[in-house]
């Protein structure tokens, strides 16, 4: 090779941009794990050199610009912790299933629209964080994660959960905040080991009947919902220590709430309360700010440390407050208080007192006896100082005249001889003004706040602990609140422990509604959709939320608001009896009532299902529900529903004459479904709930599918039974019925039901088609 050629090659090589080298520093962390930390490196791809260190156990790739992970991730077979939060990831490689030792996976704040099934095959997984993504549903396989203890799915688009969630028998922490839930998912009530449940920032208005089965619950957050009353079943959770009911529509609290003797923290701010029970012997933190209190009593809350009653209508201090010898933080700003009782000096441990924006004219002379007082805010009052007032009690005059600080007399005076103001020898530290514009209490005379590690928005009081400390045996309980933590919660303007501190998504629309009347129970105006298309192609959650509330009041149950009801079903009785014909077939005559023929039909109900999915509840029986996921149908379809009830006396007559029907111990209502569009295609299974007959000691519950020709087949999927109803998935909208049989064989159940329908001579509409 000539010298000119070499020089030309070198010149070309010098012009080619080189990729910056990334220094890979593999260390052993404090827990003895081999760790590689590449967080916040502005990476768009994972460096291939990473996969040469096959002994890595902790890999941190958070706060980068990763859109996908390489398939070589499977080389790291010993991986235990994988941090991928705050990236742009839309999918995960299937080879992740080879990382069988993975115990913690953090995918918070990415762009996942579905949870890959490979994640559900990581059977040793204990911590799974999926918050701040675009998840609309969770795969059924999530029930295979039987070792899972921490599941965070806040700020997604979830509107239901699969029934397999109830298989997570070791789950301690579940965060479903800021989703699209209209009712508490049924499988959540089956998680008997759950300690922390966050349902804030949803659209809940009530709790399911079996919610009190969560006997081990320690923390419950249902703030920022639509509750107008609190169900008494919450008072049966004897281990509950933290309860957040803030920013709902509550007008009263049940008196049975005092049964929660373990309760330490209670948030009820932002409601419309006027009274509150006062017999909370162990309560340490109480926040009743932004309500309509004119007075209340705290005489029996002997262990109270923090009390926030700001922004109410109080004209005096709360009753019994001078008996709270443990009180350290008291906020009463923005009320109508006129004077302060001198007995306030009995609160010897008081550190923070905020009386700003009241109507106070004078202050007691003995305020200087509050030796531990560090922050005292009287901004916005018209204080008149008496000349005979003790000099050490007079407030300092700040340059801006916002508020005064009371301190004991200090010999150090201002250098300015013209000023008679006493100054403390301790340097004053101003609290910095927050960038978000939130209010502060005033000057901070305590030590400057220390820097804290930045935490994820999904963290809670329990979430601040490492996952391995969730074991309760032999360790300090998660909610043994320290004074410092209570102080931090108290000083925040809207303290919301167990909060997801996420922005509330809003959906704007301009629905064209027409008032057609009011509900007889609630007075809420009912609406009907405008002319034109039956349903919009994109779910309008604001409009649907309004419709959901109306339908909720009508049916007395929480609903998913997308499927439109075109007919309100009502019970009616045919004027015919049932008689046996000469050929042995039972037929309907024309001259009797429902009491002596034993059959009861309902009017046909028509409902519409769009691509957006949703739930429909029958007006004949609110236990009959149809729930369709998003994109279950390609086009908008219409379906009819009709219910047939068979009285037990009629069943007994036929059983005495037919040995096949004798296998049936009880028969629930027969629910006939039919799609009006013959070419309708179902892309995913529809969840159906139907009434179940009463349980019998030696009977077997079966779900049978009834076709148009009255032939019967077993239900193709499993089912869940609870509270007199069964729930199952179906790929066809046909007839369904739940029966209790003597024999355990499901095919005998089908034969018995076919024989019963043949004996009754019942024919479905359209069976001849």
XYZ file of C-alpha atoms in Angstrom:
769
model
C 0.000 0.000 0.000
C 1.408 3.338 -1.027
C 1.965 6.217 1.344
C -0.607 8.351 -0.519
C -3.256 5.662 -0.086
C -2.542 5.422 3.632
C -2.774 9.183 4.047
C -6.054 9.279 2.119
C -7.501 6.529 4.334
C -6.409 8.359 7.486
C -7.952 11.585 6.243
C -11.228 9.782 5.572
C -11.187 8.090 8.983
C -10.632 11.400 10.702
C -13.776 12.865 9.098
C -16.071 9.986 10.167
C -17.834 10.937 13.424
C -17.052 8.584 16.253
C -19.647 7.368 18.681
C -18.961 8.679 22.150
C -17.722 5.992 24.446
C -19.738 5.292 27.579
C -17.894 4.320 30.668
C -19.395 1.193 32.174
C -18.789 0.950 35.877
C -19.896 -2.337 37.374
C -19.896 -2.271 41.174
C -21.194 -4.290 44.090
C -23.903 -2.318 45.878
C -24.672 -2.194 49.583
C -26.869 -5.268 49.354
C -24.175 -7.341 47.731
C -25.675 -7.278 44.207
C -23.595 -6.677 41.072
C -24.949 -3.369 39.736
C -24.574 -1.349 36.538
C -25.998 2.168 36.709
C -26.682 3.878 33.339
C -29.541 6.118 34.355
C -29.811 9.645 32.922
C -27.182 9.091 30.205
C -29.326 10.325 27.290
C -29.213 6.844 25.722
C -31.385 6.002 22.732
C -30.138 2.383 22.556
C -28.626 0.088 25.138
C -24.868 -0.240 24.551
C -24.091 -3.790 23.361
C -21.143 -3.904 25.757
C -23.623 -4.166 28.616
C -24.508 -7.726 27.689
C -20.913 -8.855 28.040
C -21.312 -8.539 31.828
C -23.533 -11.587 32.236
C -23.215 -11.511 36.039
C -25.145 -8.229 36.364
C -27.945 -8.471 38.945
C -29.115 -4.822 39.021
C -29.441 -2.836 35.784
C -30.568 0.807 35.925
C -31.539 2.370 32.580
C -34.041 4.951 33.834
C -34.383 8.559 32.583
C -33.082 7.892 29.077
C -34.656 7.917 25.597
C -34.962 4.188 25.014
C -37.772 3.118 22.691
C -37.120 -0.615 22.827
C -34.813 -3.148 24.423
C -32.554 -5.526 22.479
C -33.251 -9.254 22.433
C -29.786 -9.763 23.943
C -31.358 -8.873 27.279
C -31.775 -12.625 27.745
C -27.993 -12.907 28.222
C -28.409 -11.389 31.684
C -29.893 -14.532 33.201
C -28.997 -13.526 36.751
C -30.801 -10.182 36.558
C -32.857 -9.396 39.677
C -33.763 -5.689 39.416
C -34.472 -3.893 36.127
C -35.230 -0.150 36.222
C -36.657 1.236 32.958
C -38.787 4.130 34.224
C -38.970 7.461 32.379
C -38.166 6.227 28.875
C -40.093 5.952 25.598
C -40.566 2.172 25.604
C -43.560 0.875 23.646
C -42.864 -2.879 23.819
C -40.621 -5.439 25.481
C -38.747 -8.310 23.833
C -40.098 -11.826 24.317
C -36.633 -12.910 25.426
C -37.287 -11.171 28.739
C -38.850 -14.450 29.829
C -35.334 -15.892 30.164
C -34.577 -13.514 33.061
C -36.230 -15.948 35.443
C -34.635 -14.487 38.583
C -36.154 -11.025 38.065
C -37.900 -9.828 41.249
C -38.434 -6.122 40.499
C -39.436 -4.478 37.215
C -40.075 -0.732 36.967
C -41.736 0.504 33.753
C -43.211 3.732 35.132
C -43.694 6.652 32.706
C -43.274 4.917 29.362
C -45.575 4.451 26.363
C -46.901 0.946 26.886
C -50.412 0.381 25.546
C -50.501 -3.312 26.474
C -48.619 -5.362 29.021
C -46.527 -7.992 27.220
C -47.408 -11.522 28.278
C -43.734 -12.332 28.739
C -43.837 -10.211 31.911
C -46.530 -12.507 33.302
C -44.161 -15.474 32.983
C -41.659 -14.034 35.483
C -42.926 -16.126 38.363
C -40.463 -14.738 40.948
C -41.529 -11.131 40.338
C -42.384 -9.298 43.577
C -42.546 -5.646 42.487
C -44.180 -4.538 39.224
C -44.574 -0.812 38.514
C -46.608 0.120 35.441
C -47.786 3.625 36.336
C -48.059 6.551 33.890
C -48.507 4.503 30.723
C -51.398 4.078 28.288
C -52.667 0.690 29.476
C -56.353 0.072 28.842
C -56.437 -3.519 30.034
C -54.259 -6.098 31.737
C -53.870 -9.611 30.288
C -55.497 -12.513 32.067
C -52.066 -14.116 32.537
C -51.190 -11.552 35.233
C -52.733 -14.026 37.678
C -49.652 -16.243 37.218
C -47.525 -13.765 39.222
C -48.375 -15.472 42.489
C -45.343 -14.021 44.317
C -46.242 -10.409 43.507
C -46.385 -8.095 46.534
C -46.355 -4.613 44.982
C -48.437 -3.678 41.919
C -48.581 -0.048 40.785
C -50.807 0.855 37.807
C -51.622 4.489 38.532
C -52.356 7.023 35.768
C -53.376 4.661 32.996
C -56.679 4.165 31.168
C -57.900 1.078 32.992
C -61.639 0.637 33.354
C -61.699 -2.990 34.503
C -59.368 -5.718 35.775
C -59.315 -9.426 34.855
C -60.656 -11.901 37.392
C -57.274 -13.594 37.572
C -56.068 -10.681 39.740
C -57.639 -12.469 42.684
C -54.961 -15.176 42.383
C -52.332 -12.719 43.665
C -52.649 -14.066 47.188
C -49.460 -12.355 48.450
C -50.248 -8.860 47.149
C -49.780 -6.183 49.812
C -49.803 -2.942 47.781
C -52.155 -2.021 44.924
C -52.249 1.443 43.328
C -55.062 2.090 40.819
C -55.149 5.873 41.173
C -56.018 8.151 38.259
C -57.696 5.626 35.975
C -61.183 5.338 34.467
C -62.781 3.059 37.053
C -66.496 3.570 37.643
C -66.701 0.830 40.232
C -64.263 -1.070 42.391
C -63.197 -4.118 40.350
C -64.719 -7.319 41.738
C -61.420 -9.253 41.979
C -59.908 -6.514 44.154
C -62.277 -7.525 46.956
C -60.798 -11.044 46.838
C -57.290 -9.857 47.774
C -57.591 -10.685 51.453
C -53.875 -10.048 52.139
C -53.934 -6.459 50.817
C -52.463 -3.807 53.146
C -52.538 -0.675 50.941
C -55.199 0.209 48.371
C -55.180 3.471 46.398
C -58.305 4.209 44.322
C -58.012 7.992 44.206
C -58.810 10.113 41.138
C -61.309 7.726 39.570
C -65.078 7.983 39.148
C -66.223 5.904 42.080
C -69.460 6.705 43.848
C -69.839 3.645 46.059
C -68.184 0.500 47.344
C -69.163 -3.090 46.406
C -71.062 -5.229 48.968
C -68.091 -7.500 49.711
C -65.546 -4.699 50.135
C -65.304 -5.439 53.849
C -63.620 -8.754 53.020
C -60.340 -6.786 52.912
C -59.776 -7.513 56.590
C -56.022 -6.789 56.566
C -56.236 -3.355 54.955
C -54.048 -0.694 56.632
C -54.298 2.194 54.160
C -57.275 3.184 52.026
C -57.288 6.182 49.682
C -60.544 6.963 47.851
C -59.985 10.700 47.501
C -60.938 12.724 44.413
C -63.945 10.585 43.550
C -67.710 11.128 43.598
C -68.738 9.679 46.959
C -71.744 11.343 48.566
C -71.808 8.999 51.558
C -69.482 6.477 53.160
C -70.636 2.894 53.494
C -70.662 1.493 57.005
C -68.681 -1.542 55.844
C -65.504 0.551 56.017
C -65.913 0.627 59.799
C -65.394 -3.146 59.904
C -61.771 -2.862 58.820
C -60.339 -2.955 62.308
C -56.690 -2.742 61.165
C -57.185 0.469 59.151
C -54.643 3.138 60.139
C -54.837 5.582 57.230
C -58.084 6.759 55.604
C -58.249 9.440 52.909
C -61.741 10.655 51.950
C -60.727 14.106 50.775
C -62.223 16.005 47.851
C -65.415 14.020 47.443
C -69.010 15.126 47.957
C -69.531 13.856 51.492
C -72.095 15.654 53.619
C -71.790 13.444 56.712
C -69.639 10.702 58.178
C -71.160 7.608 59.811
C -70.982 7.571 63.600
C -69.738 3.966 63.371
C -66.432 5.385 62.140
C -65.290 5.578 65.757
C -64.982 1.778 65.703
C -61.712 2.220 63.834
C -59.635 2.279 66.979
C -56.428 1.687 65.020
C -56.945 4.810 62.902
C -53.994 7.200 63.036
C -54.521 9.528 60.033
C -57.844 10.827 58.705
C -58.224 13.123 55.673
C -61.693 14.550 54.975
C -60.740 17.955 53.555
C -62.522 19.318 50.510
C -66.010 17.964 51.274
C -69.248 19.482 52.601
C -69.113 18.220 56.176
C -70.611 20.062 59.127
C -70.026 17.469 61.880
C -67.475 14.799 62.673
C -67.389 12.074 65.354
C -64.892 12.942 68.073
C -64.227 9.623 69.822
C -60.973 8.692 68.065
C -58.750 7.683 70.939
C -55.641 6.935 68.858
C -55.989 9.513 66.073
C -52.811 11.545 65.544
C -53.518 13.528 62.352
C -56.850 15.098 61.378
C -57.442 17.262 58.312
C -60.940 18.776 57.985
C -59.953 21.835 55.936
C -62.260 23.308 53.270
C -65.567 22.095 54.711
C -68.581 23.842 56.271
C -67.792 23.450 59.970
C -69.079 26.170 62.303
C -67.940 24.246 65.381
C -66.693 20.787 66.313
C -65.245 18.962 69.281
C -61.879 17.260 69.726
C -62.198 16.579 73.441
C -61.788 12.823 73.057
C -58.886 12.905 70.626
C -56.294 12.876 73.374
C -53.408 11.722 71.158
C -53.893 14.285 68.390
C -50.623 15.788 67.161
C -51.730 17.670 64.029
C -55.045 19.433 63.388
C -55.878 21.274 60.171
C -59.243 23.076 60.215
C -58.418 25.828 57.739
C -60.969 27.393 55.401
C -64.126 26.664 57.388
C -66.665 28.858 59.192
C -65.351 28.580 62.736
C -66.013 31.504 65.088
C -64.023 30.105 67.993
C -61.419 27.496 68.740
C -62.606 23.862 68.627
C -64.197 22.534 71.783
C -61.851 20.644 74.064
C -58.734 21.727 72.211
C -56.985 22.804 75.434
C -57.022 19.179 76.617
C -54.831 18.056 73.712
C -51.517 18.051 75.507
C -49.765 16.286 72.604
C -50.801 18.838 69.953
C -47.864 20.285 67.997
C -49.379 21.675 64.784
C -52.575 23.711 64.613
C -53.894 25.402 61.468
C -57.023 27.556 61.705
C -56.444 30.076 58.920
C -59.292 31.485 56.805
C -62.050 31.165 59.391
C -64.115 33.705 61.385
C -62.384 33.453 64.754
C -62.695 36.626 66.880
C -60.502 35.979 69.892
C -58.032 33.526 71.371
C -58.622 32.079 74.824
C -55.653 32.554 77.186
C -55.875 28.857 77.986
C -54.065 28.220 74.707
C -50.851 28.241 76.752
C -51.915 24.798 78.023
C -50.769 23.464 74.646
C -47.215 23.313 75.902
C -45.879 21.284 72.965
C -47.320 23.550 70.256
C -44.757 24.289 67.521
C -46.870 25.714 64.679
C -49.909 27.966 65.050
C -51.538 29.526 61.988
C -54.379 31.990 62.642
C -54.059 34.038 59.468
C -57.057 35.628 57.749
C -59.460 35.593 60.680
C -61.125 38.446 62.610
C -58.841 38.526 65.616
C -58.389 41.928 67.313
C -56.432 41.053 70.450
C -54.070 38.373 71.603
C -53.617 36.989 75.129
C -50.792 38.478 77.198
C -49.404 35.080 78.132
C -48.550 33.932 74.628
C -44.865 34.138 75.475
C -45.299 31.048 77.651
C -45.510 28.856 74.533
C -41.836 28.053 74.724
C -41.767 25.550 71.846
C -43.636 27.751 69.362
C -41.561 28.103 66.180
C -44.069 29.350 63.603
C -46.898 31.730 64.445
C -48.825 33.289 61.552
C -51.382 36.069 62.212
C -51.312 37.559 58.735
C -54.591 39.081 57.557
C -55.918 40.043 61.024
C -56.424 43.480 62.616
C -54.391 43.132 65.772
C -54.631 46.105 68.197
C -51.623 46.212 70.548
C -52.132 47.445 74.087
C -49.411 49.692 75.495
C -49.470 47.672 78.696
C -48.822 44.483 76.830
C -45.691 42.622 77.843
C -42.861 43.738 75.560
C -41.738 40.212 74.803
C -45.219 39.415 73.522
C -45.451 42.190 70.935
C -44.988 40.895 67.396
C -42.046 41.886 65.305
C -42.903 44.331 62.516
C -41.762 42.791 59.271
C -40.899 45.115 56.423
C -43.835 43.829 54.384
C -46.215 43.766 57.322
C -47.517 40.328 56.514
C -47.539 38.657 59.882
C -45.905 38.673 63.314
C -43.598 36.244 65.063
C -43.842 35.965 68.837
C -40.738 35.084 70.807
C -39.406 35.366 74.281
C -37.493 38.529 75.138
C -34.013 38.655 73.633
C -31.317 41.068 74.887
C -29.955 41.607 71.383
C -31.473 44.789 69.913
C -31.542 46.238 66.462
C -28.496 48.292 65.545
C -30.770 51.055 64.314
C -31.324 53.345 67.331
C -34.598 54.612 65.920
C -36.165 51.186 66.016
C -37.660 49.830 69.221
C -38.183 46.408 67.717
C -36.542 43.528 69.522
C -34.707 41.077 67.308
C -33.719 37.536 68.011
C -30.051 36.619 68.053
C -30.958 33.652 65.905
C -30.672 34.351 62.160
C -33.969 34.487 60.286
C -34.471 32.098 57.416
C -37.134 32.806 54.848
C -38.965 29.927 53.296
C -38.413 30.050 49.524
C -41.459 30.828 47.443
C -42.508 27.679 45.536
C -42.383 27.854 41.790
C -45.820 26.317 41.489
C -47.400 29.291 43.235
C -48.651 27.339 46.245
C -49.060 29.132 49.586
C -46.610 28.959 52.423
C -47.107 29.410 56.111
C -44.715 32.300 56.299
C -41.181 32.668 57.541
C -39.520 29.495 58.633
C -37.473 29.793 61.810
C -36.594 26.138 61.899
C -33.503 24.624 60.325
C -33.313 24.873 56.561
C -34.798 21.779 54.945
C -32.293 19.143 53.980
C -32.110 17.885 50.441
C -34.114 14.769 49.821
C -33.880 12.210 47.107
C -36.336 12.759 44.368
C -39.168 10.263 44.595
C -41.582 8.855 42.098
C -45.058 10.314 42.099
C -46.480 6.891 42.910
C -44.666 6.659 46.245
C -46.707 6.540 49.455
C -45.919 6.261 53.094
C -45.551 2.549 52.644
C -44.120 2.900 49.170
C -41.082 4.750 50.538
C -39.887 1.486 52.064
C -37.844 -0.918 49.988
C -39.922 -3.869 48.751
C -38.087 -6.368 50.916
C -39.291 -4.507 54.037
C -42.925 -5.232 53.231
C -42.635 -8.371 55.343
C -44.433 -7.578 58.566
C -42.982 -10.356 60.687
C -40.161 -9.263 62.924
C -39.995 -5.721 61.509
C -41.399 -2.313 62.363
C -44.951 -1.763 61.025
C -45.166 0.408 57.944
C -47.449 2.990 59.521
C -45.740 3.769 62.801
C -45.856 7.467 61.969
C -43.040 9.561 63.371
C -43.504 13.169 64.429
C -41.340 14.367 61.571
C -43.488 12.615 58.981
C -46.659 14.006 60.513
C -45.114 17.460 60.525
C -44.303 17.154 56.841
C -47.827 16.077 55.982
C -49.313 18.828 58.109
C -47.347 21.691 56.615
C -48.254 20.809 53.045
C -51.168 22.832 51.756
C -53.126 19.840 50.507
C -51.401 16.959 52.224
C -52.458 13.742 50.615
C -50.523 10.780 51.907
C -50.785 7.758 49.685
C -51.357 10.160 46.838
C -50.187 9.594 43.319
C -49.672 13.386 42.899
C -50.505 13.150 39.240
C -52.355 15.568 37.052
C -56.054 14.866 36.656
C -56.910 14.112 33.093
C -59.984 15.950 31.833
C -62.047 15.217 28.776
C -63.869 18.092 27.100
C -66.915 17.681 24.964
C -70.025 19.536 23.901
C -72.786 16.930 24.054
C -76.077 17.775 22.406
C -78.458 16.558 25.106
C -82.142 17.050 25.519
C -83.847 16.903 28.915
C -86.692 14.378 28.957
C -87.566 14.256 32.645
C -86.189 13.596 36.105
C -85.512 10.443 38.040
C -88.208 9.900 40.685
C -85.550 8.984 43.246
C -82.919 11.609 42.815
C -84.326 14.439 40.773
C -81.467 14.156 38.308
C -82.434 15.092 34.779
C -82.443 12.156 32.375
C -81.146 12.749 28.903
C -81.546 11.196 25.506
C -78.926 11.097 22.754
C -79.212 13.405 19.751
C -80.549 12.205 16.437
C -78.116 10.662 14.014
C -75.538 8.056 14.899
C -76.464 5.894 17.860
C -73.085 6.248 19.533
C -69.930 8.247 18.751
C -66.931 6.350 17.475
C -64.694 7.733 20.223
C -65.717 7.457 23.876
C -66.638 10.849 25.308
C -65.830 10.237 28.945
C -67.321 13.488 30.222
C -70.702 12.822 28.625
C -70.559 9.179 29.567
C -69.724 10.083 33.140
C -72.952 12.132 33.366
C -74.964 9.309 31.815
C -73.287 6.912 34.204
C -74.458 8.881 37.239
C -78.051 8.951 35.994
C -78.048 5.255 35.229
C -76.407 4.587 38.555
C -79.248 6.284 40.407
C -81.838 4.412 38.386
C -80.323 0.977 38.845
C -78.822 1.547 42.314
C -75.473 0.208 41.145
C -72.190 1.407 39.611
C -71.985 1.001 35.865
C -69.480 1.328 33.013
C -70.871 4.161 30.851
C -70.510 3.282 27.204
C -73.252 0.851 26.131
C -76.460 2.695 25.346
C -79.786 1.431 26.647
C -82.557 1.936 24.105
C -85.338 0.273 26.116
C -85.983 0.226 29.846
C -87.154 -3.290 30.677
C -90.015 -3.763 33.155
C -91.660 -6.860 34.543
C -94.978 -7.873 33.156
C -97.231 -10.904 33.492
C -98.864 -12.764 30.649
C -102.519 -13.659 31.036
C -102.033 -17.333 30.286
C -101.613 -20.507 32.313
C -99.563 -23.560 31.513
C -101.349 -26.840 30.814
C -100.314 -30.277 29.682
C -101.454 -31.283 26.179
C -102.490 -34.846 25.246
C -99.108 -35.513 23.621
C -97.306 -34.771 26.925
C -96.061 -31.269 26.046
C -96.836 -28.344 28.354
C -98.400 -25.362 26.568
C -99.670 -21.913 27.545
C -103.421 -21.354 27.698
C -105.227 -18.007 27.677
C -107.096 -17.779 30.986
C -104.960 -17.424 34.101
C -102.381 -15.289 35.881
C -98.715 -15.615 36.721
C -99.459 -17.230 40.093
C -100.887 -20.423 38.597
C -98.699 -21.003 35.557
C -95.267 -20.222 37.034
C -93.593 -18.379 34.130
C -92.561 -14.735 34.074
C -91.200 -12.933 31.032
C -89.655 -9.499 30.753
C -90.080 -6.986 28.001
C -87.292 -7.176 25.417
C -84.525 -4.661 26.077
C -82.417 -3.268 23.261
C -78.915 -1.904 23.796
C -76.098 -0.701 21.571
C -72.420 -1.636 21.690
C -69.821 0.552 20.010
C -66.121 0.098 19.359
C -65.428 1.882 22.639
C -67.000 -0.955 24.628
C -68.538 -0.492 28.066
C -71.185 -2.095 30.311
C -74.955 -2.452 30.208
C -77.145 -3.279 33.214
C -80.638 -4.660 32.681
C -83.573 -2.714 34.024
C -85.389 -5.982 34.802
C -82.668 -7.237 37.148
C -79.539 -5.220 37.907
C -77.553 -8.432 38.372
C -77.728 -8.932 34.612
C -74.754 -7.123 33.104
C -72.914 -7.186 29.786
C -69.388 -5.735 29.657
C -67.577 -5.372 26.328
C -63.896 -4.342 26.136
C -62.626 -1.763 23.681
C -62.727 -2.910 20.032
C -64.695 -6.034 20.921
C -66.851 -5.282 17.847
C -65.595 -3.838 14.580
C -68.776 -1.840 13.984
C -71.624 -0.610 16.144
C -74.049 -3.454 16.864
C -77.467 -3.699 18.466
C -78.590 -6.515 20.714
C -81.767 -7.553 22.513
C -82.167 -9.084 25.940
C -85.158 -10.917 27.379
C -85.517 -12.764 30.674
C -87.609 -15.849 31.442
C -88.170 -16.923 35.032
C -89.458 -20.382 35.917
C -91.098 -20.746 39.327
C -89.874 -23.538 41.552
C -93.382 -24.999 41.869
C -93.609 -25.447 38.102
C -90.152 -27.001 38.032
C -91.225 -29.453 40.737
C -94.252 -30.551 38.675
C -92.153 -31.269 35.603
C -89.461 -33.032 37.659
C -92.048 -35.474 38.955
C -92.842 -36.501 35.364
C -89.429 -36.436 33.659
C -86.365 -38.267 34.955
C -83.994 -36.006 33.002
C -85.408 -32.829 34.531
C -85.181 -34.444 37.957
C -81.424 -33.728 37.823
C -82.182 -29.995 38.191
C -82.361 -28.833 41.798
C -82.818 -25.140 40.941
C -82.919 -23.035 37.779
C -81.995 -19.376 37.548
C -83.545 -16.918 35.086
C -82.975 -17.809 31.433
C -81.328 -14.793 29.764
C -81.892 -14.677 26.004
C -79.388 -12.513 24.105
C -79.546 -11.876 20.388
C -77.525 -9.699 18.001
C -79.704 -7.895 15.482
C -76.845 -7.740 12.948
C -76.312 -11.214 11.529
C -72.813 -10.365 10.238
C -71.507 -8.974 13.535
C -68.016 -10.207 14.388
C -66.685 -10.371 17.968
C -62.957 -9.721 18.256
C -62.637 -10.417 21.981
C -64.664 -12.074 24.688
C -67.553 -10.235 26.347
C -68.004 -10.469 30.118
C -71.538 -11.427 31.169
C -73.056 -11.505 34.657
C -76.366 -13.291 35.263
C -78.345 -14.191 38.410
C -77.592 -17.550 39.981
C -80.070 -19.797 41.805
C -79.626 -20.112 45.563
C -76.806 -22.415 46.596
C -77.722 -25.877 47.821
C -75.767 -28.119 50.088
C -75.299 -31.061 47.732
C -75.794 -29.279 44.433
C -73.361 -28.290 41.693
C -73.566 -24.866 40.049
C -73.363 -24.951 36.228
C -73.596 -22.301 33.509
C -75.388 -23.494 30.374
C -75.581 -21.855 26.951
C -79.041 -22.012 25.328
C -79.058 -21.755 21.542
C -81.857 -20.507 19.312
C -83.232 -24.058 18.823
C -83.170 -24.651 22.622
C -80.223 -27.013 22.374
C -77.825 -26.525 25.271
C -74.046 -26.655 25.584
C -71.747 -26.105 28.578
C -70.181 -22.696 29.127
C -66.852 -22.730 27.260
C -65.009 -20.602 29.868
C -64.749 -20.674 33.622
C -67.010 -18.552 35.809
C -66.950 -16.753 39.134
C -69.871 -16.838 41.546
C -70.503 -14.291 44.309
C -73.480 -12.575 45.935
C -76.138 -14.517 44.001
C -74.630 -13.971 40.540
C -72.176 -15.684 38.209
C -69.731 -13.918 35.893
C -68.072 -15.465 32.863
C -66.607 -14.629 29.442
C -68.453 -15.438 26.233
C -67.666 -15.198 22.527
C -71.318 -15.363 21.435
C -74.354 -13.435 22.630
C -76.850 -16.298 22.994
C -79.066 -17.593 25.776
C -77.451 -18.150 29.178
C -78.746 -19.752 32.364
C -77.250 -20.837 35.693
C -78.554 -24.093 37.192
C -77.872 -26.238 40.243
C -77.799 -29.977 39.501
C -77.481 -33.213 41.418
C -74.881 -34.686 39.072
C -71.517 -33.021 38.660
C -71.456 -33.716 34.906
C -72.002 -30.558 32.857
C -73.352 -32.517 29.898
C -76.092 -34.002 32.063
C -76.955 -30.447 33.076
C -77.318 -29.513 29.407
C -79.528 -32.522 28.714
C -81.725 -31.698 31.708
C -82.137 -28.079 30.585
C -82.960 -29.120 27.017
C -85.647 -31.478 28.318
C -87.105 -28.764 30.546
C -87.351 -26.253 27.699
C -88.896 -28.937 25.445
C -91.474 -29.796 28.104
C -92.380 -26.126 28.414
C -92.545 -25.755 24.644
C -90.635 -22.470 24.801
C -89.365 -21.100 21.513
C -87.082 -18.112 21.135
C -87.947 -15.333 18.750
C -86.129 -15.893 15.536
C -85.535 -19.567 16.198
C -86.967 -20.475 12.855
C -84.535 -18.275 10.988
